[in-house]
mmCIF file of C-alpha atoms in Angstrom:
data_model
loop_
_atom_site.group_PDB
_atom_site.id
_atom_site.type_symbol
_atom_site.label_atom_id
_atom_site.label_comp_id
_atom_site.label_asym_id
_atom_site.label_seq_id
_atom_site.Cartn_x
_atom_site.Cartn_y
_atom_site.Cartn_z
ATOM 1 C CA MET A 1 -40.464 82.561 68.142
ATOM 2 C CA VAL A 2 -42.769 85.524 67.738
ATOM 3 C CA LEU A 3 -39.872 87.699 66.546
ATOM 4 C CA SER A 4 -39.116 85.301 63.681
ATOM 5 C CA ASP A 5 -42.630 85.911 62.379
ATOM 6 C CA PHE A 6 -41.660 89.529 61.721
ATOM 7 C CA PHE A 7 -37.947 89.173 60.965
ATOM 8 C CA ASP A 8 -35.908 86.092 60.025
ATOM 9 C CA ALA A 9 -32.420 87.004 61.309
ATOM 10 C CA LYS A 10 -30.874 83.784 60.004
ATOM 11 C CA LEU A 11 -32.080 84.413 56.457
ATOM 12 C CA PHE A 12 -30.979 88.061 56.683
ATOM 13 C CA ILE A 13 -27.425 87.091 57.626
ATOM 14 C CA SER A 14 -27.270 84.299 55.054
ATOM 15 C CA ALA A 15 -28.643 86.460 52.224
ATOM 16 C CA THR A 16 -26.440 89.444 53.105
ATOM 17 C CA ILE A 17 -23.231 87.410 53.215
ATOM 18 C CA THR A 18 -24.097 85.516 50.033
ATOM 19 C CA LEU A 19 -24.950 88.647 48.042
ATOM 20 C CA VAL A 20 -21.872 90.509 49.321
ATOM 21 C CA VAL A 21 -19.655 87.633 48.198
ATOM 22 C CA ILE A 22 -21.351 87.398 44.790
ATOM 23 C CA MET A 23 -21.652 91.128 44.088
ATOM 24 C CA ASP A 24 -18.219 91.863 45.633
ATOM 25 C CA PRO A 25 -18.462 95.593 46.581
ATOM 26 C CA PRO A 26 -14.661 96.146 46.875
ATOM 27 C CA GLY A 27 -14.140 94.362 43.559
ATOM 28 C CA THR A 28 -16.458 96.792 41.776
ATOM 29 C CA VAL A 29 -14.199 99.762 42.580
ATOM 30 C CA PRO A 30 -11.504 99.006 39.940
ATOM 31 C CA VAL A 31 -14.129 98.508 37.229
ATOM 32 C CA PHE A 32 -16.012 101.621 38.348
ATOM 33 C CA LEU A 33 -12.844 103.711 38.267
ATOM 34 C CA SER A 34 -11.756 102.304 34.905
ATOM 35 C CA LEU A 35 -15.076 103.407 33.408
ATOM 36 C CA VAL A 36 -15.697 106.791 35.082
ATOM 37 C CA GLY A 37 -12.459 107.546 36.955
ATOM 38 C CA ARG A 38 -11.447 110.294 34.520
ATOM 39 C CA LYS A 39 -14.774 112.080 34.757
ATOM 40 C CA PRO A 40 -15.659 114.908 37.202
ATOM 41 C CA MET A 41 -16.606 114.005 40.765
ATOM 42 C CA ALA A 42 -20.246 114.994 40.229
ATOM 43 C CA THR A 43 -20.428 112.580 37.297
ATOM 44 C CA ARG A 44 -18.866 109.779 39.334
ATOM 45 C CA VAL A 45 -21.332 110.335 42.171
ATOM 46 C CA LYS A 46 -24.240 110.312 39.707
ATOM 47 C CA ALA A 47 -22.973 107.156 38.012
ATOM 48 C CA ALA A 48 -22.584 105.394 41.379
ATOM 49 C CA ARG A 49 -26.117 106.330 42.393
ATOM 50 C CA GLN A 50 -27.644 105.292 39.067
ATOM 51 C CA ALA A 51 -25.750 101.995 38.954
ATOM 52 C CA VAL A 52 -26.886 101.035 42.459
ATOM 53 C CA LEU A 53 -30.489 102.050 41.745
ATOM 54 C CA VAL A 54 -30.515 100.032 38.525
ATOM 55 C CA SER A 55 -29.087 97.013 40.330
ATOM 56 C CA LEU A 56 -31.578 97.399 43.188
ATOM 57 C CA LEU A 57 -34.445 97.633 40.710
ATOM 58 C CA VAL A 58 -33.339 94.547 38.774
ATOM 59 C CA ILE A 59 -32.719 92.444 41.889
ATOM 60 C CA SER A 60 -36.039 93.551 43.421
ATOM 61 C CA LEU A 61 -37.883 92.753 40.200
ATOM 62 C CA PHE A 62 -36.493 89.231 40.120
ATOM 63 C CA ALA A 63 -37.153 88.803 43.842
ATOM 64 C CA VAL A 64 -40.816 89.639 43.325
ATOM 65 C CA ALA A 65 -41.476 88.039 39.935
ATOM 66 C CA GLY A 66 -38.260 86.293 38.892
ATOM 67 C CA GLN A 67 -39.625 82.768 38.793
ATOM 68 C CA ALA A 68 -42.722 83.861 36.872
ATOM 69 C CA ILE A 69 -40.682 85.928 34.384
ATOM 70 C CA LEU A 70 -38.230 83.128 33.661
ATOM 71 C CA ALA A 71 -41.007 80.557 33.374
ATOM 72 C CA TYR A 72 -43.071 82.761 31.043
ATOM 73 C CA LEU A 73 -40.125 83.467 28.742
ATOM 74 C CA GLY A 74 -38.819 79.923 28.964
ATOM 75 C CA ILE A 75 -35.427 81.184 30.200
ATOM 76 C CA GLY A 76 -33.268 79.234 32.621
ATOM 77 C CA ILE A 77 -30.432 80.375 34.860
ATOM 78 C CA PRO A 78 -27.826 78.925 32.405
ATOM 79 C CA ALA A 79 -29.192 81.203 29.675
ATOM 80 C CA LEU A 80 -28.883 84.210 32.001
ATOM 81 C CA GLN A 81 -25.323 83.212 32.822
ATOM 82 C CA GLY A 82 -24.417 82.873 29.163
ATOM 83 C CA ALA A 83 -25.932 86.234 28.210
ATOM 84 C CA GLY A 84 -24.291 87.992 31.141
ATOM 85 C CA GLY A 85 -20.954 86.371 30.363
ATOM 86 C CA LEU A 86 -20.998 87.465 26.720
ATOM 87 C CA LEU A 87 -21.968 91.025 27.662
ATOM 88 C CA LEU A 88 -19.185 91.259 30.255
ATOM 89 C CA LEU A 89 -16.721 89.861 27.717
ATOM 90 C CA LEU A 90 -17.536 92.685 25.303
ATOM 91 C CA ILE A 91 -16.936 95.274 28.040
ATOM 92 C CA ALA A 92 -13.705 93.516 29.049
ATOM 93 C CA LEU A 93 -12.399 93.667 25.481
ATOM 94 C CA GLN A 94 -13.156 97.414 25.343
ATOM 95 C CA LEU A 95 -11.176 97.983 28.546
ATOM 96 C CA LEU A 96 -8.264 95.843 27.402
ATOM 97 C CA THR A 97 -8.052 97.565 24.009
ATOM 98 C CA GLY A 98 -8.323 101.040 25.532
ATOM 99 C CA LYS A 99 -11.727 101.915 24.099
ATOM 100 C CA GLY A 100 -13.462 102.371 27.473
ATOM 101 C CA GLY A 101 -13.479 105.570 29.500
ATOM 102 C CA SER A 102 -12.237 107.859 26.708
ATOM 103 C CA GLU A 103 -15.569 109.300 25.579
ATOM 104 C CA PRO A 104 -16.899 111.894 28.036
ATOM 105 C CA GLU A 105 -20.368 112.460 26.611
ATOM 106 C CA ALA A 106 -23.200 112.571 29.157
ATOM 107 C CA SER A 107 -25.081 109.854 27.298
ATOM 108 C CA ASP A 108 -22.117 107.546 27.834
ATOM 109 C CA ASP A 109 -22.277 108.260 31.560
ATOM 110 C CA VAL A 110 -25.863 107.052 31.628
ATOM 111 C CA ASN A 111 -25.023 103.984 29.525
ATOM 112 C CA VAL A 112 -22.113 103.063 31.805
ATOM 113 C CA ALA A 113 -24.347 103.341 34.880
ATOM 114 C CA LEU A 114 -26.913 101.054 33.275
ATOM 115 C CA VAL A 115 -24.539 98.670 31.479
ATOM 116 C CA PRO A 116 -22.210 97.208 32.606
ATOM 117 C CA LEU A 117 -22.257 98.667 36.150
ATOM 118 C CA GLY A 118 -25.927 98.315 37.090
ATOM 119 C CA THR A 119 -26.286 95.081 35.187
ATOM 120 C CA PRO A 120 -24.734 92.590 34.658
ATOM 121 C CA LEU A 121 -21.801 93.566 36.913
ATOM 122 C CA LEU A 122 -23.835 94.267 40.062
ATOM 123 C CA ALA A 123 -27.189 92.654 39.275
ATOM 124 C CA GLY A 124 -25.661 89.732 37.432
ATOM 125 C CA PRO A 125 -26.815 86.147 36.892
ATOM 126 C CA GLY A 126 -25.262 84.993 40.169
ATOM 127 C CA ALA A 127 -27.023 87.637 42.263
ATOM 128 C CA ILE A 128 -30.319 87.071 40.437
ATOM 129 C CA ALA A 129 -30.120 83.303 40.872
ATOM 130 C CA ALA A 130 -29.231 83.643 44.567
ATOM 131 C CA THR A 131 -32.138 86.029 45.118
ATOM 132 C CA ILE A 132 -34.590 83.625 43.487
ATOM 133 C CA VAL A 133 -33.268 80.794 45.669
ATOM 134 C CA PHE A 134 -33.735 82.892 48.839
ATOM 135 C CA VAL A 135 -37.277 83.774 47.775
ATOM 136 C CA ARG A 136 -37.989 80.057 47.482
ATOM 137 C CA GLN A 137 -36.513 79.526 50.966
ATOM 138 C CA ALA A 138 -38.793 82.244 52.367
ATOM 139 C CA ASP A 139 -41.704 80.023 51.362
ATOM 140 C CA GLY A 140 -44.434 82.569 52.055
ATOM 141 C CA HIS A 141 -43.249 83.656 55.515
ATOM 142 C CA LEU A 142 -43.574 87.412 56.062
ATOM 143 C CA GLY A 143 -40.567 87.611 58.391
ATOM 144 C CA ALA A 144 -38.378 85.909 55.781
ATOM 145 C CA TYR A 145 -39.504 88.289 53.032
ATOM 146 C CA ILE A 146 -38.769 91.308 55.244
ATOM 147 C CA ALA A 147 -35.327 89.908 56.101
ATOM 148 C CA LEU A 148 -34.524 89.304 52.417
ATOM 149 C CA ALA A 149 -35.671 92.811 51.449
ATOM 150 C CA LEU A 150 -33.486 94.386 54.150
ATOM 151 C CA ALA A 151 -30.536 92.217 53.087
ATOM 152 C CA ILE A 152 -30.855 93.386 49.478
ATOM 153 C CA VAL A 153 -31.024 97.039 50.581
ATOM 154 C CA ALA A 154 -28.057 96.614 52.953
ATOM 155 C CA VAL A 155 -25.853 95.066 50.265
ATOM 156 C CA HIS A 156 -26.688 97.843 47.811
ATOM 157 C CA PHE A 157 -25.857 100.444 50.455
ATOM 158 C CA VAL A 158 -22.421 98.844 50.813
ATOM 159 C CA LEU A 159 -22.027 98.872 47.026
ATOM 160 C CA TRP A 160 -22.934 102.556 46.854
ATOM 161 C CA THR A 161 -20.526 103.413 49.669
ATOM 162 C CA CYS A 162 -17.619 101.686 47.912
ATOM 163 C CA MET A 163 -18.256 103.463 44.610
ATOM 164 C CA ARG A 164 -19.242 106.804 46.120
ATOM 165 C CA PHE A 165 -15.968 107.167 48.004
ATOM 166 C CA SER A 166 -13.758 105.713 45.290
ATOM 167 C CA GLY A 167 -12.455 109.266 44.744
ATOM 168 C CA VAL A 168 -10.005 108.607 47.585
ATOM 169 C CA VAL A 169 -8.465 105.886 45.428
ATOM 170 C CA ILE A 170 -8.314 108.256 42.432
ATOM 171 C CA ARG A 171 -6.300 110.809 44.403
ATOM 172 C CA LEU A 172 -3.806 108.103 45.316
ATOM 173 C CA ILE A 173 -3.310 106.362 41.963
ATOM 174 C CA LYS A 174 -3.606 109.363 39.572
ATOM 175 C CA GLU A 175 -4.150 109.090 35.780
ATOM 176 C CA SER A 176 -1.566 106.384 35.151
ATOM 177 C CA GLY A 177 -3.063 104.274 37.912
ATOM 178 C CA ILE A 178 -6.530 104.534 36.380
ATOM 179 C CA THR A 179 -5.126 103.330 33.050
ATOM 180 C CA LEU A 180 -3.511 100.374 34.805
ATOM 181 C CA LEU A 181 -6.740 99.637 36.679
ATOM 182 C CA ALA A 182 -8.619 99.615 33.374
ATOM 183 C CA LYS A 183 -6.355 96.862 32.069
ATOM 184 C CA ILE A 184 -6.568 94.855 35.296
ATOM 185 C CA ALA A 185 -10.337 95.303 35.458
ATOM 186 C CA GLY A 186 -10.625 94.199 31.836
ATOM 187 C CA LEU A 187 -8.660 91.054 32.581
ATOM 188 C CA LEU A 188 -10.748 90.296 35.670
ATOM 189 C CA LEU A 189 -13.996 90.935 33.805
ATOM 190 C CA ALA A 190 -12.853 88.641 31.005
ATOM 191 C CA ALA A 191 -12.149 85.896 33.560
ATOM 192 C CA ILE A 192 -15.575 86.412 35.169
ATOM 193 C CA ALA A 193 -17.183 86.325 31.712
ATOM 194 C CA VAL A 194 -15.468 83.060 30.803
ATOM 195 C CA GLU A 195 -16.536 81.570 34.139
ATOM 196 C CA LEU A 196 -20.152 82.599 33.527
ATOM 197 C CA VAL A 197 -20.133 81.127 30.021
ATOM 198 C CA ALA A 198 -18.530 77.911 31.320
ATOM 199 C CA ASN A 199 -21.158 77.632 34.064
ATOM 200 C CA SER A 200 -23.824 78.290 31.452
ATOM 201 C CA VAL A 201 -22.567 75.451 29.254
ATOM 202 C CA LYS A 202 -22.285 73.168 32.278
ATOM 203 C CA GLY A 203 -25.838 74.098 33.296
ATOM 204 C CA PHE A 204 -27.201 73.266 29.837
ATOM 205 C CA ILE A 205 -25.330 69.930 29.815
ATOM 206 C CA ASP A 206 -26.544 68.989 33.298
ATOM 207 C CA GLY A 207 -30.071 70.006 32.379
ATOM 208 C CA SER A 208 -30.103 67.862 29.272
ATOM 209 C CA GLY A 209 -28.558 64.898 31.034
#
Protein backbone atom coordinates (compact mmCIF):
# COMPACT_ATOMS: atom_id res chain seq x y z
CA MET A 1 0.00 0.00 0.00
CA VAL A 2 2.84 2.33 0.87
CA LEU A 3 4.74 1.29 -2.27
CA SER A 4 1.84 2.36 -4.50
CA ASP A 5 2.21 5.88 -3.12
CA PHE A 6 5.63 6.07 -4.76
CA PHE A 7 5.13 3.82 -7.79
CA ASP A 8 1.92 2.57 -9.43
CA ALA A 9 3.05 -0.72 -11.02
CA LYS A 10 -0.37 -1.39 -12.56
CA LEU A 11 -0.42 1.96 -14.36
CA PHE A 12 3.20 1.46 -15.46
CA ILE A 13 2.42 -1.89 -17.08
CA SER A 14 -0.81 -0.63 -18.64
CA ALA A 15 0.78 2.55 -20.03
CA THR A 16 3.87 0.73 -21.32
CA ILE A 17 1.88 -1.95 -23.15
CA THR A 18 -0.57 0.58 -24.57
CA LEU A 19 2.13 2.94 -25.86
CA VAL A 20 4.19 0.07 -27.30
CA VAL A 21 1.14 -1.16 -29.22
CA ILE A 22 0.27 2.33 -30.47
CA MET A 23 3.80 3.50 -31.29
CA ASP A 24 4.81 0.05 -32.63
CA PRO A 25 8.65 0.06 -32.31
CA PRO A 26 9.24 -2.84 -34.77
CA GLY A 27 6.86 -1.22 -37.26
CA THR A 28 8.91 1.97 -37.29
CA VAL A 29 11.97 0.16 -38.67
CA PRO A 30 10.72 -0.13 -42.30
CA VAL A 31 9.73 3.54 -42.38
CA PHE A 32 13.01 4.56 -40.73
CA LEU A 33 15.03 2.57 -43.25
CA SER A 34 13.01 3.85 -46.20
CA LEU A 35 13.82 7.42 -45.16
CA VAL A 36 17.46 7.18 -44.01
CA GLY A 37 18.55 3.65 -44.99
CA ARG A 38 20.78 4.90 -47.81
CA LYS A 39 22.59 7.40 -45.62
CA PRO A 40 25.84 6.76 -43.65
CA MET A 41 25.63 4.94 -40.33
CA ALA A 42 26.51 8.09 -38.36
CA THR A 43 23.58 9.88 -40.00
CA ARG A 44 21.21 7.02 -39.22
CA VAL A 45 22.30 6.99 -35.58
CA LYS A 46 21.82 10.76 -35.35
CA ALA A 47 18.40 10.57 -36.99
CA ALA A 48 17.30 7.81 -34.60
CA ARG A 49 18.43 9.82 -31.59
CA GLN A 50 16.78 13.04 -32.78
CA ALA A 51 13.52 11.31 -33.69
CA VAL A 52 13.24 9.67 -30.27
CA LEU A 53 14.12 12.91 -28.47
CA VAL A 54 11.52 14.83 -30.47
CA SER A 55 8.90 12.20 -29.73
CA LEU A 56 9.82 12.14 -26.04
CA LEU A 57 9.60 15.93 -25.88
CA VAL A 58 6.20 16.03 -27.60
CA ILE A 59 4.72 13.22 -25.49
CA SER A 60 6.10 14.76 -22.28
CA LEU A 61 4.72 18.17 -23.22
CA PHE A 62 1.24 16.76 -23.73
CA ALA A 63 1.53 14.69 -20.55
CA VAL A 64 2.26 17.81 -18.54
CA ALA A 65 0.05 20.37 -20.29
CA GLY A 66 -1.87 18.50 -22.99
CA GLN A 67 -5.35 19.12 -21.64
CA ALA A 68 -4.63 22.81 -21.05
CA ILE A 69 -3.07 23.25 -24.52
CA LEU A 70 -5.97 21.59 -26.32
CA ALA A 71 -8.54 23.48 -24.27
CA TYR A 72 -6.81 26.83 -24.83
CA LEU A 73 -6.56 26.32 -28.60
CA GLY A 74 -10.00 24.76 -28.83
CA ILE A 75 -8.54 21.62 -30.44
CA GLY A 76 -10.00 18.17 -29.91
CA ILE A 77 -8.47 14.74 -30.40
CA PRO A 78 -10.37 14.30 -33.74
CA ALA A 79 -8.64 17.42 -35.08
CA LEU A 80 -5.25 16.01 -34.04
CA GLN A 81 -6.09 12.74 -35.75
CA GLY A 82 -7.11 14.49 -38.94
CA ALA A 83 -3.99 16.66 -39.06
CA GLY A 84 -1.71 13.72 -38.33
CA GLY A 85 -3.46 11.60 -40.94
CA LEU A 86 -3.08 14.21 -43.67
CA LEU A 87 0.60 14.74 -42.83
CA LEU A 88 1.31 11.00 -42.91
CA LEU A 89 -0.55 10.73 -46.22
CA LEU A 90 1.77 13.30 -47.78
CA ILE A 91 4.83 11.35 -46.60
CA ALA A 92 3.28 8.09 -47.83
CA LEU A 93 2.75 9.55 -51.30
CA GLN A 94 6.41 10.67 -51.41
CA LEU A 95 7.56 7.15 -50.55
CA LEU A 96 5.24 5.52 -53.06
CA THR A 97 6.29 7.86 -55.88
CA GLY A 98 9.99 7.48 -55.09
CA LYS A 99 10.59 11.04 -53.91
CA GLY A 100 11.68 10.10 -50.37
CA GLY A 101 15.20 9.15 -49.35
CA SER A 102 16.92 10.41 -52.53
CA GLU A 103 18.13 13.78 -51.26
CA PRO A 104 21.15 13.44 -48.95
CA GLU A 105 21.44 17.00 -47.68
CA ALA A 106 22.04 17.37 -43.94
CA SER A 107 19.03 19.65 -43.61
CA ASP A 108 16.86 16.83 -44.92
CA ASP A 109 18.26 14.54 -42.25
CA VAL A 110 17.10 16.96 -39.58
CA ASN A 111 13.69 17.37 -41.23
CA VAL A 112 13.20 13.59 -41.45
CA ALA A 113 14.07 13.20 -37.76
CA LEU A 114 11.52 15.86 -36.84
CA VAL A 115 8.84 15.03 -39.41
CA PRO A 116 7.61 12.38 -39.99
CA LEU A 117 9.71 10.22 -37.62
CA GLY A 118 9.55 12.23 -34.39
CA THR A 119 6.02 13.36 -35.06
CA PRO A 120 3.47 12.26 -36.15
CA LEU A 121 4.84 8.73 -36.67
CA LEU A 122 6.13 8.19 -33.13
CA ALA A 123 4.41 10.97 -31.17
CA GLY A 124 1.19 10.72 -33.13
CA PRO A 125 -2.43 11.47 -32.22
CA GLY A 126 -2.95 7.99 -30.77
CA ALA A 127 0.05 8.20 -28.44
CA ILE A 128 -0.84 11.76 -27.42
CA ALA A 129 -4.46 10.85 -26.71
CA ALA A 130 -3.43 7.76 -24.72
CA THR A 131 -0.97 9.82 -22.67
CA ILE A 132 -3.63 12.40 -21.83
CA VAL A 133 -6.01 9.61 -20.77
CA PHE A 134 -3.35 8.09 -18.48
CA VAL A 135 -2.67 11.50 -16.94
CA ARG A 136 -6.37 11.74 -16.15
CA GLN A 137 -6.24 8.26 -14.58
CA ALA A 138 -3.30 9.33 -12.40
CA ASP A 139 -5.66 11.85 -10.82
CA GLY A 140 -3.02 13.70 -8.82
CA HIS A 141 -1.30 10.65 -7.30
CA LEU A 142 2.49 11.00 -7.21
CA GLY A 143 3.12 7.26 -7.63
CA ALA A 144 0.94 7.20 -10.75
CA TYR A 145 2.77 10.17 -12.29
CA ILE A 146 6.15 8.53 -11.63
CA ALA A 147 4.92 5.26 -13.17
CA LEU A 148 3.63 7.07 -16.27
CA ALA A 149 6.89 9.01 -16.67
CA LEU A 150 8.94 5.80 -16.45
CA ALA A 151 6.60 4.08 -18.93
CA ILE A 152 7.07 6.89 -21.46
CA VAL A 153 10.87 6.73 -21.06
CA ALA A 154 10.89 2.92 -21.33
CA VAL A 155 8.85 2.92 -24.55
CA HIS A 156 11.12 5.53 -26.12
CA PHE A 157 14.17 3.47 -25.16
CA VAL A 158 12.66 0.52 -27.03
CA LEU A 159 11.97 2.78 -30.02
CA TRP A 160 15.55 4.03 -30.04
CA THR A 161 16.92 0.49 -29.78
CA CYS A 162 14.88 -0.68 -32.79
CA MET A 163 16.01 2.23 -34.97
CA ARG A 164 19.58 2.36 -33.68
CA PHE A 165 20.28 -1.25 -34.62
CA SER A 166 18.33 -1.22 -37.87
CA GLY A 167 21.71 -1.36 -39.65
CA VAL A 168 21.59 -5.14 -39.19
CA VAL A 169 18.51 -5.16 -41.41
CA ILE A 170 20.27 -2.96 -43.99
CA ARG A 171 23.14 -5.43 -44.31
CA LEU A 172 20.65 -8.21 -44.98
CA ILE A 173 18.30 -6.54 -47.48
CA LYS A 174 20.80 -4.34 -49.41
CA GLU A 175 19.82 -1.43 -51.72
CA SER A 176 17.03 -3.24 -53.56
CA GLY A 177 15.49 -4.26 -50.26
CA ILE A 178 15.46 -0.67 -49.03
CA THR A 179 13.65 0.39 -52.20
CA LEU A 180 11.07 -2.35 -51.63
CA LEU A 181 10.71 -1.34 -47.98
CA ALA A 182 10.07 2.25 -49.06
CA LYS A 183 7.11 1.12 -51.16
CA ILE A 184 5.75 -1.14 -48.42
CA ALA A 185 6.24 1.56 -45.79
CA GLY A 186 4.47 4.06 -48.04
CA LEU A 187 1.52 1.72 -48.40
CA LEU A 188 1.36 1.08 -44.66
CA LEU A 189 1.65 4.78 -43.86
CA ALA A 190 -1.14 5.54 -46.33
CA ALA A 191 -3.35 2.96 -44.60
CA ILE A 192 -2.53 4.45 -41.17
CA ALA A 193 -3.27 7.93 -42.54
CA VAL A 194 -6.65 6.88 -43.91
CA GLU A 195 -7.48 5.23 -40.58
CA LEU A 196 -6.57 8.41 -38.69
CA VAL A 197 -8.68 10.56 -41.01
CA ALA A 198 -11.60 8.11 -40.72
CA ASN A 199 -11.34 8.15 -36.92
CA SER A 200 -11.18 11.94 -37.06
CA VAL A 201 -14.39 12.13 -39.10
CA LYS A 202 -16.06 9.61 -36.81
CA GLY A 203 -14.94 11.64 -33.78
CA PHE A 204 -16.41 14.85 -35.21
CA ILE A 205 -19.70 13.07 -36.04
CA ASP A 206 -19.96 11.50 -32.58
CA GLY A 207 -19.12 14.83 -30.97
CA SER A 208 -21.82 16.66 -32.87
CA GLY A 209 -24.40 13.98 -32.25
